[in-house]
GROMACS .gro file of C-alpha atoms in nm:
model
  302
    1MET     CA    1  -4.138  -2.554   5.563
    2ALA     CA    2  -4.214  -2.804   5.273
    3ASP     CA    3  -4.381  -3.076   5.412
    4VAL     CA    4  -4.169  -3.419   5.278
    5SER     CA    5  -4.504  -3.625   5.325
    6LYS     CA    6  -4.599  -3.478   4.981
    7ALA     CA    7  -4.319  -3.561   4.820
    8ASN     CA    8  -4.434  -3.883   4.650
    9PRO     CA    9  -4.650  -4.050   4.842
   10GLN     CA   10  -4.881  -4.282   4.667
   11GLY     CA   11  -5.161  -4.005   4.435
   12VAL     CA   12  -4.925  -3.727   4.397
   13GLU     CA   13  -4.785  -3.689   4.089
   14ARG     CA   14  -4.438  -3.583   3.944
   15LEU     CA   15  -4.419  -3.232   3.857
   16GLY     CA   16  -4.172  -3.066   3.600
   17TYR     CA   17  -4.194  -2.734   3.495
   18LEU     CA   18  -4.029  -2.563   3.253
   19GLY     CA   19  -3.867  -2.192   3.171
   20LEU     CA   20  -3.789  -2.057   3.502
   21GLY     CA   21  -3.790  -1.690   3.449
   22LEU     CA   22  -3.984  -1.382   3.604
   23MET     CA   23  -4.300  -1.589   3.660
   24GLY     CA   24  -4.184  -1.943   3.625
   25THR     CA   25  -3.918  -1.926   3.947
   26PRO     CA   26  -4.182  -1.820   4.201
   27MET     CA   27  -4.454  -2.075   4.068
   28THR     CA   28  -4.206  -2.361   4.094
   29ARG     CA   29  -4.115  -2.263   4.474
   30ARG     CA   30  -4.441  -2.264   4.568
   31LEU     CA   31  -4.425  -2.608   4.424
   32LEU     CA   32  -4.144  -2.704   4.667
   33LYS     CA   33  -4.261  -2.505   4.935
   34ALA     CA   34  -4.625  -2.684   4.922
   35GLY     CA   35  -4.367  -3.067   4.970
   36TYR     CA   36  -4.428  -3.173   4.553
   37GLN     CA   37  -4.181  -3.349   4.407
   38VAL     CA   38  -4.076  -3.089   4.151
   39THR     CA   39  -3.811  -3.115   3.804
   40VAL     CA   40  -3.706  -2.818   3.705
   41TRP     CA   41  -3.490  -2.721   3.310
   42ASN     CA   42  -3.448  -2.402   3.184
   43ARG     CA   43  -3.200  -2.292   2.899
   44SER     CA   44  -2.970  -2.116   3.123
   45GLU     CA   45  -2.805  -2.261   3.388
   46GLY     CA   46  -2.837  -2.003   3.639
   47LYS     CA   47  -3.141  -2.008   3.621
   48VAL     CA   48  -3.173  -2.419   3.740
   49ALA     CA   49  -2.897  -2.440   4.020
   50PRO     CA   50  -3.106  -2.206   4.292
   51LEU     CA   51  -3.427  -2.460   4.302
   52VAL     CA   52  -3.229  -2.738   4.269
   53LYS     CA   53  -3.085  -2.636   4.623
   54THR     CA   54  -3.408  -2.586   4.742
   55GLY     CA   55  -3.514  -2.908   4.650
   56ALA     CA   56  -3.616  -2.974   4.281
   57LYS     CA   57  -3.413  -3.193   4.087
   58ARG     CA   58  -3.247  -3.115   3.709
   59ALA     CA   59  -3.359  -3.223   3.416
   60ALA     CA   60  -3.132  -3.199   3.136
   61THR     CA   61  -3.363  -3.201   2.867
   62PRO     CA   62  -3.748  -3.128   2.768
   63ARG     CA   63  -3.755  -3.435   2.676
   64ASP     CA   64  -3.550  -3.527   3.005
   65LEU     CA   65  -3.820  -3.375   3.216
   66LEU     CA   66  -4.130  -3.502   3.073
   67ALA     CA   67  -3.988  -3.883   3.074
   68ASN     CA   68  -3.980  -3.815   3.493
   69SER     CA   69  -4.318  -3.604   3.521
   70GLU     CA   70  -4.680  -3.669   3.489
   71ILE     CA   71  -4.759  -3.348   3.467
   72VAL     CA   72  -4.518  -3.087   3.290
   73PHE     CA   73  -4.629  -2.724   3.359
   74MET     CA   74  -4.407  -2.442   3.107
   75CYS     CA   75  -4.410  -2.067   3.104
   76VAL     CA   76  -4.164  -1.903   2.812
   77THR     CA   77  -4.170  -1.561   2.631
   78ASP     CA   78  -4.408  -1.707   2.317
   79ALA     CA   79  -4.543  -1.912   2.043
   80ALA     CA   80  -4.250  -1.948   1.945
   81ALA     CA   81  -4.081  -2.076   2.225
   82VAL     CA   82  -4.329  -2.316   2.325
   83GLU     CA   83  -4.310  -2.494   1.955
   84GLU     CA   84  -3.978  -2.478   2.019
   85VAL     CA   85  -3.937  -2.671   2.341
   86ILE     CA   86  -4.212  -2.927   2.211
   87PHE     CA   87  -4.095  -2.966   1.872
   88GLY     CA   88  -3.765  -2.894   1.848
   89PRO     CA   89  -3.440  -3.088   1.958
   90GLU     CA   90  -3.474  -3.301   2.226
   91GLY     CA   91  -3.838  -3.113   2.319
   92LEU     CA   92  -4.083  -3.310   2.459
   93ALA     CA   93  -4.240  -3.452   2.188
   94ALA     CA   94  -3.976  -3.663   2.169
   95ALA     CA   95  -4.041  -3.896   2.508
   96PRO     CA   96  -4.385  -4.112   2.498
   97GLY     CA   97  -4.674  -3.846   2.649
   98ALA     CA   98  -4.972  -4.089   2.689
   99GLY     CA   99  -5.185  -4.026   3.051
  100LYS     CA  100  -4.954  -3.770   3.054
  101LEU     CA  101  -5.029  -3.384   3.100
  102VAL     CA  102  -4.913  -3.032   2.893
  103VAL     CA  103  -5.013  -2.724   3.135
  104ASP     CA  104  -4.945  -2.380   2.970
  105PHE     CA  105  -4.920  -2.088   3.170
  106SER     CA  106  -4.722  -1.885   2.833
  107SER     CA  107  -4.945  -1.617   2.695
  108ILE     CA  108  -4.999  -1.658   2.352
  109HIS     CA  109  -5.241  -1.706   2.082
  110PRO     CA  110  -5.582  -1.930   2.055
  111ASP     CA  111  -5.479  -2.048   1.749
  112ALA     CA  112  -5.106  -2.126   1.831
  113ALA     CA  113  -5.254  -2.307   2.141
  114ARG     CA  114  -5.537  -2.515   1.970
  115ASP     CA  115  -5.285  -2.573   1.669
  116LEU     CA  116  -5.017  -2.700   1.967
  117ALA     CA  117  -5.198  -2.912   2.172
  118THR     CA  118  -5.341  -3.094   1.830
  119ARG     CA  119  -5.039  -3.120   1.767
  120LEU     CA  120  -4.827  -3.215   2.060
  121LYS     CA  121  -5.149  -3.542   2.080
  122THR     CA  122  -5.056  -3.669   1.793
  123ALA     CA  123  -4.696  -3.675   1.868
  124ASN     CA  124  -4.695  -3.833   2.127
  125GLY     CA  125  -5.010  -3.898   2.269
  126ALA     CA  126  -4.985  -3.609   2.572
  127GLY     CA  127  -5.259  -3.418   2.709
  128TRP     CA  128  -5.285  -3.015   2.708
  129ILE     CA  129  -5.439  -2.727   2.910
  130ASP     CA  130  -5.351  -2.339   2.843
  131ALA     CA  131  -5.356  -2.172   3.120
  132PRO     CA  132  -5.231  -1.812   3.116
  133VAL     CA  133  -5.205  -1.671   3.429
  134SER     CA  134  -5.268  -1.294   3.560
  135GLY     CA  135  -5.124  -1.155   3.835
  136GLY     CA  136  -4.771  -1.050   3.808
  137THR     CA  137  -4.466  -1.142   3.971
  138LYS     CA  138  -4.645  -1.010   4.313
  139GLY     CA  139  -4.877  -1.293   4.247
  140ALA     CA  140  -4.682  -1.579   4.122
  141GLU     CA  141  -4.465  -1.457   4.427
  142GLU     CA  142  -4.732  -1.466   4.721
  143GLY     CA  143  -4.964  -1.785   4.541
  144THR     CA  144  -5.262  -1.525   4.454
  145LEU     CA  145  -5.264  -1.553   4.093
  146ALA     CA  146  -5.560  -1.604   3.907
  147ILE     CA  147  -5.547  -1.871   3.586
  148MET     CA  148  -5.803  -1.884   3.324
  149ALA     CA  149  -5.752  -2.232   3.144
  150GLY     CA  150  -5.864  -2.450   2.818
  151GLY     CA  151  -5.933  -2.747   2.744
  152GLU     CA  152  -6.102  -3.093   2.879
  153ALA     CA  153  -6.262  -3.093   3.221
  154ALA     CA  154  -6.064  -3.413   3.326
  155ASP     CA  155  -5.750  -3.292   3.297
  156ILE     CA  156  -5.821  -2.941   3.461
  157GLU     CA  157  -5.967  -3.141   3.723
  158ARG     CA  158  -5.681  -3.363   3.758
  159ALA     CA  159  -5.405  -3.034   3.775
  160ARG     CA  160  -5.614  -2.832   3.990
  161PRO     CA  161  -5.436  -2.937   4.342
  162TYR     CA  162  -5.132  -2.862   4.216
  163VAL     CA  163  -5.232  -2.534   4.043
  164LEU     CA  164  -5.366  -2.429   4.335
  165ALA     CA  165  -5.045  -2.471   4.551
  166MET     CA  166  -4.920  -2.158   4.286
  167ALA     CA  167  -5.242  -1.946   4.254
  168ARG     CA  168  -5.586  -1.832   4.444
  169ARG     CA  169  -5.804  -1.904   4.107
  170PHE     CA  170  -5.804  -2.204   3.854
  171THR     CA  171  -6.130  -2.159   3.635
  172HIS     CA  172  -6.262  -2.333   3.333
  173MET     CA  173  -6.313  -2.189   3.073
  174GLY     CA  174  -6.388  -2.422   2.777
  175PRO     CA  175  -6.205  -2.587   2.472
  176THR     CA  176  -5.829  -2.561   2.433
  177GLY     CA  177  -5.772  -2.199   2.374
  178SER     CA  178  -6.020  -2.067   2.562
  179GLY     CA  179  -5.801  -2.026   2.794
  180GLN     CA  180  -5.554  -1.801   2.547
  181THR     CA  181  -5.853  -1.595   2.496
  182THR     CA  182  -5.965  -1.468   2.815
  183LYS     CA  183  -5.622  -1.352   2.899
  184LEU     CA  184  -5.694  -1.102   2.586
  185CYS     CA  185  -5.942  -1.003   2.800
  186ASN     CA  186  -5.779  -1.003   3.090
  187GLN     CA  187  -5.477  -0.796   2.853
  188VAL     CA  188  -5.725  -0.561   2.781
  189ILE     CA  189  -5.822  -0.418   3.038
  190VAL     CA  190  -5.522  -0.458   3.212
  191GLY     CA  191  -5.348  -0.311   2.874
  192CYS     CA  192  -5.519   0.022   2.894
  193ALA     CA  193  -5.609   0.030   3.329
  194MET     CA  194  -5.186   0.096   3.278
  195ALA     CA  195  -5.238   0.312   3.003
  196VAL     CA  196  -5.475   0.544   3.243
  197LEU     CA  197  -5.399   0.509   3.568
  198ALA     CA  198  -5.002   0.650   3.401
  199GLU     CA  199  -5.269   0.975   3.294
  200ALA     CA  200  -5.371   1.022   3.628
  201THR     CA  201  -5.085   0.989   3.801
  202ARG     CA  202  -4.922   1.259   3.578
  203LEU     CA  203  -5.171   1.475   3.574
  204ALA     CA  204  -5.183   1.460   3.944
  205VAL     CA  205  -4.792   1.547   3.947
  206ASN     CA  206  -4.820   1.794   3.702
  207ALA     CA  207  -5.163   1.957   3.925
  208GLY     CA  208  -4.896   1.984   4.192
  209ILE     CA  209  -5.122   1.692   4.416
  210ASP     CA  210  -4.958   1.442   4.618
  211ALA     CA  211  -4.998   1.134   4.355
  212ASN     CA  212  -4.846   0.926   4.632
  213ARG     CA  213  -5.202   0.946   4.783
  214LEU     CA  214  -5.416   0.846   4.490
  215PRO     CA  215  -5.468   0.531   4.604
  216GLU     CA  216  -5.553   0.627   4.967
  217ALA     CA  217  -5.796   0.865   4.843
  218LEU     CA  218  -5.943   0.662   4.605
  219ALA     CA  219  -5.968   0.366   4.770
  220GLY     CA  220  -6.360   0.261   4.797
  221GLY     CA  221  -6.491   0.469   4.579
  222PHE     CA  222  -6.555   0.325   4.226
  223ALA     CA  223  -6.200   0.399   4.101
  224ASP     CA  224  -6.070   0.209   4.288
  225SER     CA  225  -5.895  -0.127   4.162
  226ILE     CA  226  -5.622  -0.400   4.209
  227PRO     CA  227  -5.396  -0.203   3.932
  228LEU     CA  228  -5.449   0.116   4.141
  229GLN     CA  229  -5.328   0.060   4.455
  230LEU     CA  230  -5.030  -0.109   4.343
  231PHE     CA  231  -4.948   0.002   3.997
  232VAL     CA  232  -4.971   0.415   4.062
  233PRO     CA  233  -4.709   0.410   4.425
  234ARG     CA  234  -4.443   0.244   4.160
  235MET     CA  235  -4.503   0.424   3.850
  236VAL     CA  236  -4.468   0.738   4.106
  237GLN     CA  237  -4.208   0.613   4.328
  238GLY     CA  238  -4.019   0.479   4.006
  239ILE     CA  239  -3.988   0.165   4.168
  240HIS     CA  240  -3.948  -0.035   3.822
  241SER     CA  241  -3.751  -0.364   3.965
  242PRO     CA  242  -3.804  -0.635   4.000
  243PRO     CA  243  -4.079  -0.546   3.653
  244LEU     CA  244  -4.382  -0.630   3.684
  245GLY     CA  245  -4.416  -0.738   3.357
  246HIS     CA  246  -4.233  -0.663   3.076
  247ILE     CA  247  -4.293  -0.381   2.820
  248ALA     CA  248  -4.291  -0.647   2.493
  249THR     CA  249  -4.508  -0.901   2.691
  250MET     CA  250  -4.781  -0.622   2.688
  251LEU     CA  251  -4.730  -0.526   2.357
  252LYS     CA  252  -4.741  -0.874   2.225
  253ASP     CA  253  -5.105  -0.934   2.369
  254LEU     CA  254  -5.218  -0.636   2.260
  255ASP     CA  255  -5.104  -0.705   1.973
  256THR     CA  256  -5.293  -1.060   1.947
  257VAL     CA  257  -5.636  -0.885   2.054
  258ALA     CA  258  -5.602  -0.697   1.771
  259ASP     CA  259  -5.584  -1.032   1.534
  260VAL     CA  260  -5.813  -1.185   1.735
  261ALA     CA  261  -6.066  -0.850   1.667
  262GLN     CA  262  -6.029  -0.855   1.322
  263THR     CA  263  -6.067  -1.216   1.239
  264THR     CA  264  -6.394  -1.165   1.503
  265SER     CA  265  -6.546  -0.834   1.429
  266THR     CA  266  -6.512  -0.691   1.706
  267PRO     CA  267  -6.410  -0.350   1.728
  268VAL     CA  268  -6.138  -0.326   2.025
  269PRO     CA  269  -6.068   0.133   1.994
  270MET     CA  270  -5.960   0.106   2.401
  271ALA     CA  271  -5.703  -0.188   2.313
  272SER     CA  272  -5.545  -0.017   1.969
  273LEU     CA  273  -5.524   0.246   2.138
  274ALA     CA  274  -5.292   0.103   2.468
  275GLY     CA  275  -5.173  -0.156   2.211
  276GLN     CA  276  -4.970   0.164   2.018
  277LEU     CA  277  -4.917   0.362   2.410
  278PHE     CA  278  -4.695   0.092   2.430
  279ARG     CA  279  -4.533   0.070   2.113
  280LEU     CA  280  -4.404   0.361   2.157
  281ALA     CA  281  -4.331   0.279   2.574
  282LYS     CA  282  -4.086  -0.005   2.366
  283ALA     CA  283  -3.884   0.248   2.137
  284ALA     CA  284  -3.842   0.501   2.415
  285ARG     CA  285  -3.766   0.244   2.687
  286GLY     CA  286  -3.683  -0.107   2.561
  287ALA     CA  287  -3.872  -0.434   2.544
  288ASP     CA  288  -3.696  -0.548   2.838
  289ALA     CA  289  -3.833  -0.254   3.054
  290ASP     CA  290  -4.084  -0.266   3.328
  291ALA     CA  291  -4.502  -0.185   3.156
  292LEU     CA  292  -4.511   0.032   3.370
  293GLU     CA  293  -4.226   0.254   3.285
  294ILE     CA  294  -4.537   0.385   2.995
  295TYR     CA  295  -4.601   0.683   3.273
  296LYS     CA  296  -4.234   0.827   3.126
  297LEU     CA  297  -4.350   0.891   2.811
  298SER     CA  298  -4.532   1.158   2.966
  299ALA     CA  299  -4.248   1.296   3.115
  300ALA     CA  300  -4.131   1.648   3.089
  301GLU     CA  301  -3.797   1.710   2.866
  302ARG     CA  302  -3.578   1.842   3.117
   0.00000   0.00000   0.00000
């Protein structure tokens, strides 16, 4: 049960959350459980109502959300969606923003983060933290996310107590855009891990051993990892609901890796291959399929 003494004591800021998808809903629930006052907005009312029932307040528009919050968190699909909720009709930029802070958990291009932060500051004076997350829906539900942030040090510290109600780790990586660049490094590792684990799992299955026991057998060795322990059982057992993340989201991030790699003259052969595999998975399984369905690409035809 929430500690109601935190609901609005002196020094505790009013919070907003915009974008109640796979990540936003459980992250908002954690803020509510911690006792914070949270106002929410989402395009579809169906995702707002359950949170209102558990104590959140409803905002009619993004503008209304910022007007009734000191710190607004958001997690939406891509840079176009971020652009729309900030600068679209009744967007965040339309509300007075001096002294307020926007924390963007979305994964977007670092250049886009820098551009949006500058334009929002000019429009209404609000501060910006780019703070993409890693840990998937499981991490969002359990509060074990790793969040990497770019922005001003003072803004990071201001947001820290609230972020740590939703995450295990909140690391300041540098100026605006640094959080997004760090997330790209994360996605190089995770995207390649999904592809490699799918390959190892398929080898086990085709060779006639119990792939369900790979995590147990490899635990503590050099091949052990959180992805091994989490992804392999889901691949073998066909557990894809709720998805840990969508194929389209992973592909978007790996395409951004390729773009940043080109502009920085960085060779990324493994991430490029993973990107092409996820492009195949998107064609075969659909954009909204669980990213772990990359395992199904190598299934024998029946």
